[in-house]
Short mmCIF file of C-alpha atoms and ligand atoms in Angstrom, two decimals:
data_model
loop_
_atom_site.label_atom_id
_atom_site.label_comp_id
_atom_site.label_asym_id
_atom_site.label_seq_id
_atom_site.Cartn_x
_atom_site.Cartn_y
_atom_site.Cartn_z
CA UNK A 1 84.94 123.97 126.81
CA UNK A 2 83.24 121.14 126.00
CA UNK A 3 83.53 118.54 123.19
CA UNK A 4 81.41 115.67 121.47
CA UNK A 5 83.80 112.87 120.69
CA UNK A 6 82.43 110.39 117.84
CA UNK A 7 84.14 107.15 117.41
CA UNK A 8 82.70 104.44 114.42
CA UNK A 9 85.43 102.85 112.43
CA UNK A 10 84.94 99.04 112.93
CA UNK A 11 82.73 97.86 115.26
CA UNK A 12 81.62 99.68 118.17
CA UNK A 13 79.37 102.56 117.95
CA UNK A 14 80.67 105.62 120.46
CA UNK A 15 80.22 108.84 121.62
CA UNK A 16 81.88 110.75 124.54
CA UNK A 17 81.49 114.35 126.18
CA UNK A 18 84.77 115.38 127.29
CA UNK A 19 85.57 118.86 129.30
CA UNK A 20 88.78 120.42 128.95
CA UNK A 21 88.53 121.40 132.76
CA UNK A 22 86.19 118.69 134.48
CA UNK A 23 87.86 115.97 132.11
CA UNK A 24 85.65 112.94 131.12
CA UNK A 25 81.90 113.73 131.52
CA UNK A 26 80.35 110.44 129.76
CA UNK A 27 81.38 107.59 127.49
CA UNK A 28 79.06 105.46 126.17
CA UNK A 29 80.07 102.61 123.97
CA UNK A 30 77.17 100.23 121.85
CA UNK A 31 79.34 96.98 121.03
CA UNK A 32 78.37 95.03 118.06
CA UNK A 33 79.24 91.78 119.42
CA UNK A 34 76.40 90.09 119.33
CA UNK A 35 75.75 90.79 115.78
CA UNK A 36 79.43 90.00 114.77
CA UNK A 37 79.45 86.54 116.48
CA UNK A 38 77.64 84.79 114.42
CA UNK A 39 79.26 85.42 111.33
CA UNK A 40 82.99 85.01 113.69
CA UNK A 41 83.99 88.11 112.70
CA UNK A 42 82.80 91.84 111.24
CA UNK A 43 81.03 92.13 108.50
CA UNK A 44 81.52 95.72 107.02
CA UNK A 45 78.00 96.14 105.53
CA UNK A 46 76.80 94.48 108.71
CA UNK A 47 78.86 96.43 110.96
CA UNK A 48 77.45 100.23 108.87
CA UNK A 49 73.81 99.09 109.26
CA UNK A 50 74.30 98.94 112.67
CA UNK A 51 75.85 101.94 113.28
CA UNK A 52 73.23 103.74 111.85
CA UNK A 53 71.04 102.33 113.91
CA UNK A 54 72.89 102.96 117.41
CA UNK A 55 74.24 106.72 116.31
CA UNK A 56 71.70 109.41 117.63
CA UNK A 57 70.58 107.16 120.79
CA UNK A 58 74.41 106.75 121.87
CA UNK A 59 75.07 110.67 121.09
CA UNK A 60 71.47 111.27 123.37
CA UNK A 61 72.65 108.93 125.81
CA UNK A 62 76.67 109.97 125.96
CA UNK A 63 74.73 113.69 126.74
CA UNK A 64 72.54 113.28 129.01
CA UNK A 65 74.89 111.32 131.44
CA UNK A 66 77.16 114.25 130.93
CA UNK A 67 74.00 116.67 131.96
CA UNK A 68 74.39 118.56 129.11
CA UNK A 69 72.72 119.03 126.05
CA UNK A 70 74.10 119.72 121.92
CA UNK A 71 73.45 123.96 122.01
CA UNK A 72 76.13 123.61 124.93
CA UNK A 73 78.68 121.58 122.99
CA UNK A 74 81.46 123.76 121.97
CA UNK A 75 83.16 121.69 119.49
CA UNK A 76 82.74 118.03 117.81
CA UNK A 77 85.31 115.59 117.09
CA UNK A 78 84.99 112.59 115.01
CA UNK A 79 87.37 109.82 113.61
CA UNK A 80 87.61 110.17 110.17
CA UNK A 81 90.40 107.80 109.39
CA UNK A 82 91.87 104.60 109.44
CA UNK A 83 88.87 102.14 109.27
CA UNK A 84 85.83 100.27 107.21
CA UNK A 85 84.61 103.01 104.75
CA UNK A 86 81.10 102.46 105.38
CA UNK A 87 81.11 102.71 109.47
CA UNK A 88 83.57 105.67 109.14
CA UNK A 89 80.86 107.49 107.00
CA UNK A 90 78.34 106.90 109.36
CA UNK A 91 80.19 108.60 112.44
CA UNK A 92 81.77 111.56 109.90
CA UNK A 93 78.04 112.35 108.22
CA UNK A 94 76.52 112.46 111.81
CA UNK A 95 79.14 114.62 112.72
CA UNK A 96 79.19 116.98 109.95
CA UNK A 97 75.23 117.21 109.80
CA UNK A 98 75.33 118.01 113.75
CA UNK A 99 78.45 120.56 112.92
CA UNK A 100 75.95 122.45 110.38
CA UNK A 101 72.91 122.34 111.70
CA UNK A 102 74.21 123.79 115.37
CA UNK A 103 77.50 125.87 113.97
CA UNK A 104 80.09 124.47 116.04
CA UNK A 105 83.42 123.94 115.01
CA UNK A 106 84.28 120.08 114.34
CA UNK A 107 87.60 118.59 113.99
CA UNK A 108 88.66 115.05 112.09
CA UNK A 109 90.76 112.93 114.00
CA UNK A 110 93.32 109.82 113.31
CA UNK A 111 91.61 106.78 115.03
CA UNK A 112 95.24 105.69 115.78
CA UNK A 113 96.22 109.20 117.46
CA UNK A 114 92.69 108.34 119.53
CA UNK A 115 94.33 105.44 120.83
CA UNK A 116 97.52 106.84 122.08
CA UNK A 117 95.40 109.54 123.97
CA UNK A 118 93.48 107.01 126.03
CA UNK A 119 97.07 107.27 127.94
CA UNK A 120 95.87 110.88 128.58
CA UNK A 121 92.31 110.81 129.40
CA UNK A 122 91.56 112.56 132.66
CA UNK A 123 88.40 111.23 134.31
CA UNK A 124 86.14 113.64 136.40
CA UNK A 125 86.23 113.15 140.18
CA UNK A 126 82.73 111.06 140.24
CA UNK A 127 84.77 108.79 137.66
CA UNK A 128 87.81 108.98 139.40
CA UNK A 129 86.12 107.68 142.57
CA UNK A 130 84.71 104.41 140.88
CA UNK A 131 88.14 103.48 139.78
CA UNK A 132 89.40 103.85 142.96
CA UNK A 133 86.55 101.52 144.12
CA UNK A 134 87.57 99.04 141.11
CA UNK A 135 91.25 98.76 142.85
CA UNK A 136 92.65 100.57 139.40
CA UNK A 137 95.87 101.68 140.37
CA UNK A 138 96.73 105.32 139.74
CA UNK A 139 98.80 106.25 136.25
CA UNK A 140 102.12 107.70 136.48
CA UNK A 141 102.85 110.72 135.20
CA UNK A 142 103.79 111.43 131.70
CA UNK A 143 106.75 112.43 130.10
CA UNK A 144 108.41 113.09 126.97
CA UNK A 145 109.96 111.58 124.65
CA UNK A 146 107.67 108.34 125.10
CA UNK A 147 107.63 104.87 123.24
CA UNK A 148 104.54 103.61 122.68
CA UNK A 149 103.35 100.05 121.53
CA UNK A 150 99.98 100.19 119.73
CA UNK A 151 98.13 97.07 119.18
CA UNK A 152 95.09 96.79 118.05
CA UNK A 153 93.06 94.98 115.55
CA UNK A 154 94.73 96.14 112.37
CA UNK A 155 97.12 97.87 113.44
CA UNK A 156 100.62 96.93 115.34
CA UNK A 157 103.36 99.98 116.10
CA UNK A 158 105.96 101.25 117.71
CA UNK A 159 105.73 104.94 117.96
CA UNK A 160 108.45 107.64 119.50
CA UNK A 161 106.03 110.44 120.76
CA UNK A 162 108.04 113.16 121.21
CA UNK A 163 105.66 115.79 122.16
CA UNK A 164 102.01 116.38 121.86
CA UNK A 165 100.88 115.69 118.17
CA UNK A 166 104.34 114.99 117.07
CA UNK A 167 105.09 110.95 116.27
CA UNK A 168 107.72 109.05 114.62
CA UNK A 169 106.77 105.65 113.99
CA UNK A 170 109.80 103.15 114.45
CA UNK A 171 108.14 99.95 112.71
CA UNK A 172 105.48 98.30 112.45
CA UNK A 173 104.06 94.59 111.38
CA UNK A 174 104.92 93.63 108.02
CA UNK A 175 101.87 91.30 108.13
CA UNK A 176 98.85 90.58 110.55
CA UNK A 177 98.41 93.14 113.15
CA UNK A 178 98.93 91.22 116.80
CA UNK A 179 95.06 91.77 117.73
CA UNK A 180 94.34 89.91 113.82
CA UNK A 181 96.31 87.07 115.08
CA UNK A 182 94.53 86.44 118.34
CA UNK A 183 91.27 86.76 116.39
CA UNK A 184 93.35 84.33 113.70
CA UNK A 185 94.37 81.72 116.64
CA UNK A 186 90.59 81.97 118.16
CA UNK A 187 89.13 80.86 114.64
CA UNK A 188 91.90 78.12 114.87
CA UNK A 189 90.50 76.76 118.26
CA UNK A 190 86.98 77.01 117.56
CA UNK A 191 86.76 80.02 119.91
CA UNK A 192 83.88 82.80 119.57
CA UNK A 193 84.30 86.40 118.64
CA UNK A 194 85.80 88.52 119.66
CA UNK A 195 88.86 86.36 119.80
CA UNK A 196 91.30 88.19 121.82
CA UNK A 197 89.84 88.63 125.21
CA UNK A 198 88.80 84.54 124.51
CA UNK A 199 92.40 83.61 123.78
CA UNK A 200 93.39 85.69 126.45
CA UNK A 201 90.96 84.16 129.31
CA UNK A 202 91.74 80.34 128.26
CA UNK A 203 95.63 81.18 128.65
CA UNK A 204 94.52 82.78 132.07
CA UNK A 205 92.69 79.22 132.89
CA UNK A 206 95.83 77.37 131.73
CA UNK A 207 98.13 79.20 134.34
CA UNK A 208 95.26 79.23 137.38
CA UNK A 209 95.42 75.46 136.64
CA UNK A 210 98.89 74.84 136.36
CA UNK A 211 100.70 77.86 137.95
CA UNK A 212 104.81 77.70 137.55
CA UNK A 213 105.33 75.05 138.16
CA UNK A 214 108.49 73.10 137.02
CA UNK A 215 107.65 69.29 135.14
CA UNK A 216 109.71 66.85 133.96
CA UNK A 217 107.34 65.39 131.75
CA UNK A 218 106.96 65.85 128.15
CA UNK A 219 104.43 68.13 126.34
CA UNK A 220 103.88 65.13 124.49
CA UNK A 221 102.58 63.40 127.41
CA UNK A 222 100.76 66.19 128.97
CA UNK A 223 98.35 66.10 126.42
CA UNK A 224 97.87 62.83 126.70
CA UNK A 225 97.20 62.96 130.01
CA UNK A 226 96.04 66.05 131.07
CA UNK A 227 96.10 65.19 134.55
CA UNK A 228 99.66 65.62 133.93
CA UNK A 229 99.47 68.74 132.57
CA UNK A 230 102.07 70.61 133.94
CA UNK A 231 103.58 73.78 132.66
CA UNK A 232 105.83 76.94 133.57
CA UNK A 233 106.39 80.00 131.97
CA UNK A 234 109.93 78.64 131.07
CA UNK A 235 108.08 75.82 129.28
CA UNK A 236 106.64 78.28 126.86
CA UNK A 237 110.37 79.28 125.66
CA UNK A 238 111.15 77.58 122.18
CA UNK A 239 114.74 75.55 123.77
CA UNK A 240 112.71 73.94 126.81
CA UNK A 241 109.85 72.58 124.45
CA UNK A 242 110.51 71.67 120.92
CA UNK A 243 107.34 70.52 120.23
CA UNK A 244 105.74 73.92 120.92
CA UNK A 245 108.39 76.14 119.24
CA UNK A 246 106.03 78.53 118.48
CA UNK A 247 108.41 81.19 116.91
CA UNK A 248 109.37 84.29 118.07
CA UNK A 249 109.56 86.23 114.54
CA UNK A 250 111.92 88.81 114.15
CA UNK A 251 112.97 89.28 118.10
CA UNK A 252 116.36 90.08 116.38
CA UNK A 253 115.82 91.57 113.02
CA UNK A 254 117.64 94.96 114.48
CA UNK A 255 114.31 96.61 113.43
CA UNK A 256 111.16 97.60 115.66
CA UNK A 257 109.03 95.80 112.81
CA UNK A 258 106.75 92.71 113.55
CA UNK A 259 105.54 89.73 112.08
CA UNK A 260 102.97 87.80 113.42
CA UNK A 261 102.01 85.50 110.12
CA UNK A 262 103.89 82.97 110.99
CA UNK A 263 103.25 82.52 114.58
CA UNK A 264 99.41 82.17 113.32
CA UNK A 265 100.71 79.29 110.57
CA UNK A 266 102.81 77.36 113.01
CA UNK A 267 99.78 77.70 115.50
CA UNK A 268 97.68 76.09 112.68
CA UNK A 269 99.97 73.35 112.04
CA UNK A 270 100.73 72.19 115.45
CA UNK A 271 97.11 72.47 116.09
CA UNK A 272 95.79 70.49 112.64
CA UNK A 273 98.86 67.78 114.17
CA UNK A 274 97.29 67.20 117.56
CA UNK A 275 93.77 66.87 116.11
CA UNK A 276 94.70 64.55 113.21
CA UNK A 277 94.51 67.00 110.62
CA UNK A 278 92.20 69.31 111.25
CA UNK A 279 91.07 71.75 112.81
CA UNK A 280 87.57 71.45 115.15
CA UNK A 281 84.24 72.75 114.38
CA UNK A 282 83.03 75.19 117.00
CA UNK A 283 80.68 72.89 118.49
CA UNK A 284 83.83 70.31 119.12
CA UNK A 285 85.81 73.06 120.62
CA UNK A 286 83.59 74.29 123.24
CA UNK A 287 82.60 71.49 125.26
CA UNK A 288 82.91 72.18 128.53
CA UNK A 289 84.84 69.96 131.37
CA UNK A 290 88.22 69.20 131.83
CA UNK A 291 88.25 67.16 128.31
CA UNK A 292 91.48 66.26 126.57
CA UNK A 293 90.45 69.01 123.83
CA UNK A 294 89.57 71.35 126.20
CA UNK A 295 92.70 70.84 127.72
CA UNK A 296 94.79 70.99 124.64
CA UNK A 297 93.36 74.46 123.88
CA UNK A 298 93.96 76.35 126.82
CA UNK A 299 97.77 75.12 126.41
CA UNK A 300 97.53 76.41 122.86
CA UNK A 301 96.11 79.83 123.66
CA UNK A 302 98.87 80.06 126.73
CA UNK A 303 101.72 79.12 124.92
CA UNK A 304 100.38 81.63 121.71
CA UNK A 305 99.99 84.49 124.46
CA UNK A 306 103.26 83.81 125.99
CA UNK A 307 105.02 84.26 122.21
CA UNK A 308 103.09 87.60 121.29
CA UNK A 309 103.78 88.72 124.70
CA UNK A 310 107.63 88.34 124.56
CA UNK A 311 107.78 89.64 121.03
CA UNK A 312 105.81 93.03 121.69
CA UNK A 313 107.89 93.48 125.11
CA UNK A 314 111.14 92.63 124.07
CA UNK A 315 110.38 95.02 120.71
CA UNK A 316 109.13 97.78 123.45
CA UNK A 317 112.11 98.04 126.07
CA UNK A 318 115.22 97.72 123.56
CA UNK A 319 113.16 100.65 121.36
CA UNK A 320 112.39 102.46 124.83
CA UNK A 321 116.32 101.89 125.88
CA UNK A 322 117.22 103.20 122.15
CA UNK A 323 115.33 106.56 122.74
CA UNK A 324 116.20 107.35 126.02
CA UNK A 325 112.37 107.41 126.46
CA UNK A 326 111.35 108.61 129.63
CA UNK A 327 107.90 106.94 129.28
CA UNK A 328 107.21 103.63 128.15
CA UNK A 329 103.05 103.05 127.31
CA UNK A 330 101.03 100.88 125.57
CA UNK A 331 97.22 101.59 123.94
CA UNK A 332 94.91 100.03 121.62
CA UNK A 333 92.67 96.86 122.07
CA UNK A 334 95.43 94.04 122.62
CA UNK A 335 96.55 96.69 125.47
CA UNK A 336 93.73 95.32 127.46
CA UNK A 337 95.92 91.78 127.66
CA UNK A 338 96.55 91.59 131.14
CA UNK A 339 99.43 89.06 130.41
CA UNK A 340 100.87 92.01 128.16
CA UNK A 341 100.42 94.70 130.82
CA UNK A 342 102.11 92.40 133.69
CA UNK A 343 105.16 91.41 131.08
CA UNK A 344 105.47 95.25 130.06
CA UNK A 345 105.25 96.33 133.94
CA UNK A 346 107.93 93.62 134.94
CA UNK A 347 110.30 94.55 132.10
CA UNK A 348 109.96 98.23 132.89
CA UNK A 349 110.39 98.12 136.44
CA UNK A 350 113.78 95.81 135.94
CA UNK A 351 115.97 97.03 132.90
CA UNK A 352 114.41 100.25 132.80
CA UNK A 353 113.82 101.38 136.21
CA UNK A 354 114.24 104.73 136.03
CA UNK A 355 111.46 105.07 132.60
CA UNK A 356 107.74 105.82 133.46
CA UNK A 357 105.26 103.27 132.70
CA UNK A 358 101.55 104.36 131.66
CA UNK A 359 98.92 101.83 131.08
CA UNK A 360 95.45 103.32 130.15
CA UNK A 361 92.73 102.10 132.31
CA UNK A 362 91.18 98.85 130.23
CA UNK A 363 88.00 100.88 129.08
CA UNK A 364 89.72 103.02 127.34
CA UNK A 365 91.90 100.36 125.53
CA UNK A 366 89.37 99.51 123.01
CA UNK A 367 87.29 101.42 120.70
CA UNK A 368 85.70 104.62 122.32
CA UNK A 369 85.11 108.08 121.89
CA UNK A 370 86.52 109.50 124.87
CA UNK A 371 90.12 108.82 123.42
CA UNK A 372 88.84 111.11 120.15
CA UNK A 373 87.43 114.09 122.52
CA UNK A 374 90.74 113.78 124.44
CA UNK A 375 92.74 114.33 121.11
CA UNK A 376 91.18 117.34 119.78
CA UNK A 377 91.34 119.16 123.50
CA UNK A 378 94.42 119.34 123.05
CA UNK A 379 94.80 120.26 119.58
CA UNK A 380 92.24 123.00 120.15
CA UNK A 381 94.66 124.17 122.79
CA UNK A 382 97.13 124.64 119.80
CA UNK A 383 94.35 126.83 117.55
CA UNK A 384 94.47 130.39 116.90
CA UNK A 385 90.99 131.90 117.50
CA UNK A 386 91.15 133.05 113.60
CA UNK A 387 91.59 129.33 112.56
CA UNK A 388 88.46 128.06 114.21
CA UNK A 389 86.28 129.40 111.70
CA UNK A 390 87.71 127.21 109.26
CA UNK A 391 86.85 123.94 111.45
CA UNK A 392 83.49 124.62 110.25
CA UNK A 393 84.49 123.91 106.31
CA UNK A 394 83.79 120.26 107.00
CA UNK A 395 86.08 119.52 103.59
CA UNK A 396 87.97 116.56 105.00
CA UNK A 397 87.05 113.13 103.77
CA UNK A 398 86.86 109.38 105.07
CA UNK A 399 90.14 107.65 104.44
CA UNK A 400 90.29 103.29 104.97
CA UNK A 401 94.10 103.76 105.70
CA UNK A 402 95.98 106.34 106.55
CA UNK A 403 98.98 106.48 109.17
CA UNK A 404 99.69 108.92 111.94
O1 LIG B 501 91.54 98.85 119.17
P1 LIG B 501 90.51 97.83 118.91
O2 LIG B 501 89.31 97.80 119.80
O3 LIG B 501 89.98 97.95 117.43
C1 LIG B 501 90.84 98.27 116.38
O4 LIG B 501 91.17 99.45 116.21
O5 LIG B 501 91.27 97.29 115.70
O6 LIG B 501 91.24 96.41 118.94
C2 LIG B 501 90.54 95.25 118.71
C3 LIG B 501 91.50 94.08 118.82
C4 LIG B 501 90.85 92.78 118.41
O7 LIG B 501 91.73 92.08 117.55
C5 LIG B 501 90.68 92.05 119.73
O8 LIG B 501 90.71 90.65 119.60
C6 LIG B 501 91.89 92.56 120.50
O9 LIG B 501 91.95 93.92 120.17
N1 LIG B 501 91.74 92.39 121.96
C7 LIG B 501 92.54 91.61 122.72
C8 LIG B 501 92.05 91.70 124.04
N2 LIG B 501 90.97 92.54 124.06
C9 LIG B 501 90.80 92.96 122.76
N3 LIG B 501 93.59 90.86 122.40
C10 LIG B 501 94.21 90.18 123.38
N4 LIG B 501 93.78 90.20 124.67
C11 LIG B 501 92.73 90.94 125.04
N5 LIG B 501 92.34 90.97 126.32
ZN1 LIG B 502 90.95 100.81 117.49
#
């Protein structure tokens, strides 16, 4: 059985050809990066235009690495909901033209539920193979019930999986999804689009440079003197350094709800405060060297990274250790933070040794269509033969939110 996944809710134009026996036959993702970074961020109209540009070559190519063609396609899948209105009706109308046109069966799928299924993506053997070559260490296996984290760009969960299809979400951000406030914090710098991966590689400069080690002296003077510049990872804790008390919001609001607003306004502040009020142009922000500014920023992004990281994992384990869950995973685009996956990994292995921990492979962390063709394999598996007919109704709609 084979299925065309179709993935185009934001920004990233996808199409997949999964096998419910061989697994993962192709994935091809068209990023709109380029286009997005020079406006710093997506631009819905921008973002549809483009997608109707990239559809049918992506679909062509996504088949014919898969050696296959659409008359032996069995059934399509397509996110239909949550997303930008206009790039979700670019992937749904493709699908549902391709659904009519060839008669196949075509299923609507919940771009979060995509997400959590990257954590169940098998890859064929050829794929399989290059991981191995790309030192990816294997996943663990998977069992239920699982909590899993789900950060991505507009969205930030914490979801009790307790079997396949069936979710319970435990909270969720009041405010700015986690991935929004890395984008948030990148604008604040003067750092390009796509901010989270930028954040996330200046903090990784920041502890290459200055790897735990313990200092004496001042924050105050450290960026004064970069040469200085010392910092640990107990530095980045609110009691050790005053001056950078970037808060930790709701750690213990008894909840498994977030809030990252505030992090991104004291961010602002301490940032507008070190740069005499305001905050740099681009071109200030991205000079290269080992420049006081440049040196400022990479402490910023660390000690921003370090807060988001401690809030998401402490949130994960003490939901994991309230569910007894025997799996503890995390998916979506801020699941690609390698800082995240080490803290997650660490906290696992220590207070919850005997829990599972499964981290999907980084491809399949952001945007992609494999994660929709892996959903609806396995809700076909749950379809009576006398049901499929009606997959070929096509009378679902586009939705901009809608949960789990
Ligand atoms: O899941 P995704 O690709 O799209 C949505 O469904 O929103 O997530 C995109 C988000 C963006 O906010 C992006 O900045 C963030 O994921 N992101 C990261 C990293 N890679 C992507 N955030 C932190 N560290 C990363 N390495
Ligand atoms: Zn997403």
């Amino acid at each position: 059985m084979k299925i065309l996944g179709i993935e185009t809710s934001c920004d990233e134009t996808a199409a997949a050809v999964y096998d419910s026996k061989e697994g993962l036959l192709s994935n091809v993702v068209a990023s709109q990066i380029d286009i997005h970074k020079k406006t710093g961020g997506v631009v819905p109209e921008v973002a549809s235009r483009a997608h109707v540009e990239q559809i049918i070559p992506v679909i062509n190519e996504s088949l014919k690495l898969a050696k296959t063609s659409l008359e032996k396609i069995d059934y399509i899948a397509v996110t239909h909901a949550p997303g930008l209105i206009g790039s979700l009706l670019v992937g749904v109308n493709t699908a549902k033209t391709l659904s009519m046109i060839l008669d196949k069966p075509l299923l609507p799928i919940n771009h979060l539920e995509g997400h959590i299924y990257a954590n169940f993506i098998r890859e064929n053997e050829n794929e399989k193979l290059k991981m191995k070559n790309c030192g990816v260490a294997s996943r663990q296996l998977f069992k239920f019930p699982a909590v899993i984290l789900l950060v991505s760009g507009g969205h930030t969960s914490l979801i009790l999986m307790k079997g396949h299809g069936k979710y319970k979400t435990l909270g969720e951000t009041l405010d700015d999804a986690a991935g929004e406030a890395f984008d948030k914090v990148a604008k604040i710098l003067g750092l390009e689009y796509p901010g989270g991966p930028n954040v996330s590689r200046m903090a990784e400069e920041y502890r290459r440079k200055y790897p735990m080690t313990k200092s004496q002296c001042p924050i105050n003077d450290q960026i004064q003197n970069p040469k200085n510049l010392h910092a640990s990872r107990d530095q980045a804790k609110p009691d050790k350094n005053p001056k950078f008390m970037f808060p930790r919001s709701m750690l213990n609001s008894g909840d498994f709800n977030f809030s990252f607003s505030g992090l991104k306004t004291a961010v602002l502040y301490a940032w507008q405060r070190e740069n005499g009020g305001r905050t740099l142009r681009r071109s200030e922000a991205t000079g290269k060297g080992p420049t006081s500014v440049e040196a400022r920023k990479q402490m910023f992004t660390y000690e921003f990274e370090e807060a988001v990281v401690d809030i998401l994992a402490t949130k994960t384990i003490s939901a994991a250790k309230k569910y007894k869950a025997k799996t503890v995973s995390i998916c979506g685009g801020v699941a690609a933070n390698k800082r995240l996956r080490e803290e997650i990994g660490d906290r696992v292995k220590k207070l919850l040794p005997t829990t599972l921990l499964n981290l999907p492979p980084i491809q399949y962390c952001g945007d992609n269509a494999a994660m929709i063709a892996c959903v609806a394999s396995y809700r076909i598996k749950k379809i009576k033969k006398e049901e499929i007919k009606k997959l070929k109704n096509l009378d679902f709609e586009v939705e901009s939110n809608k949960n789990l």
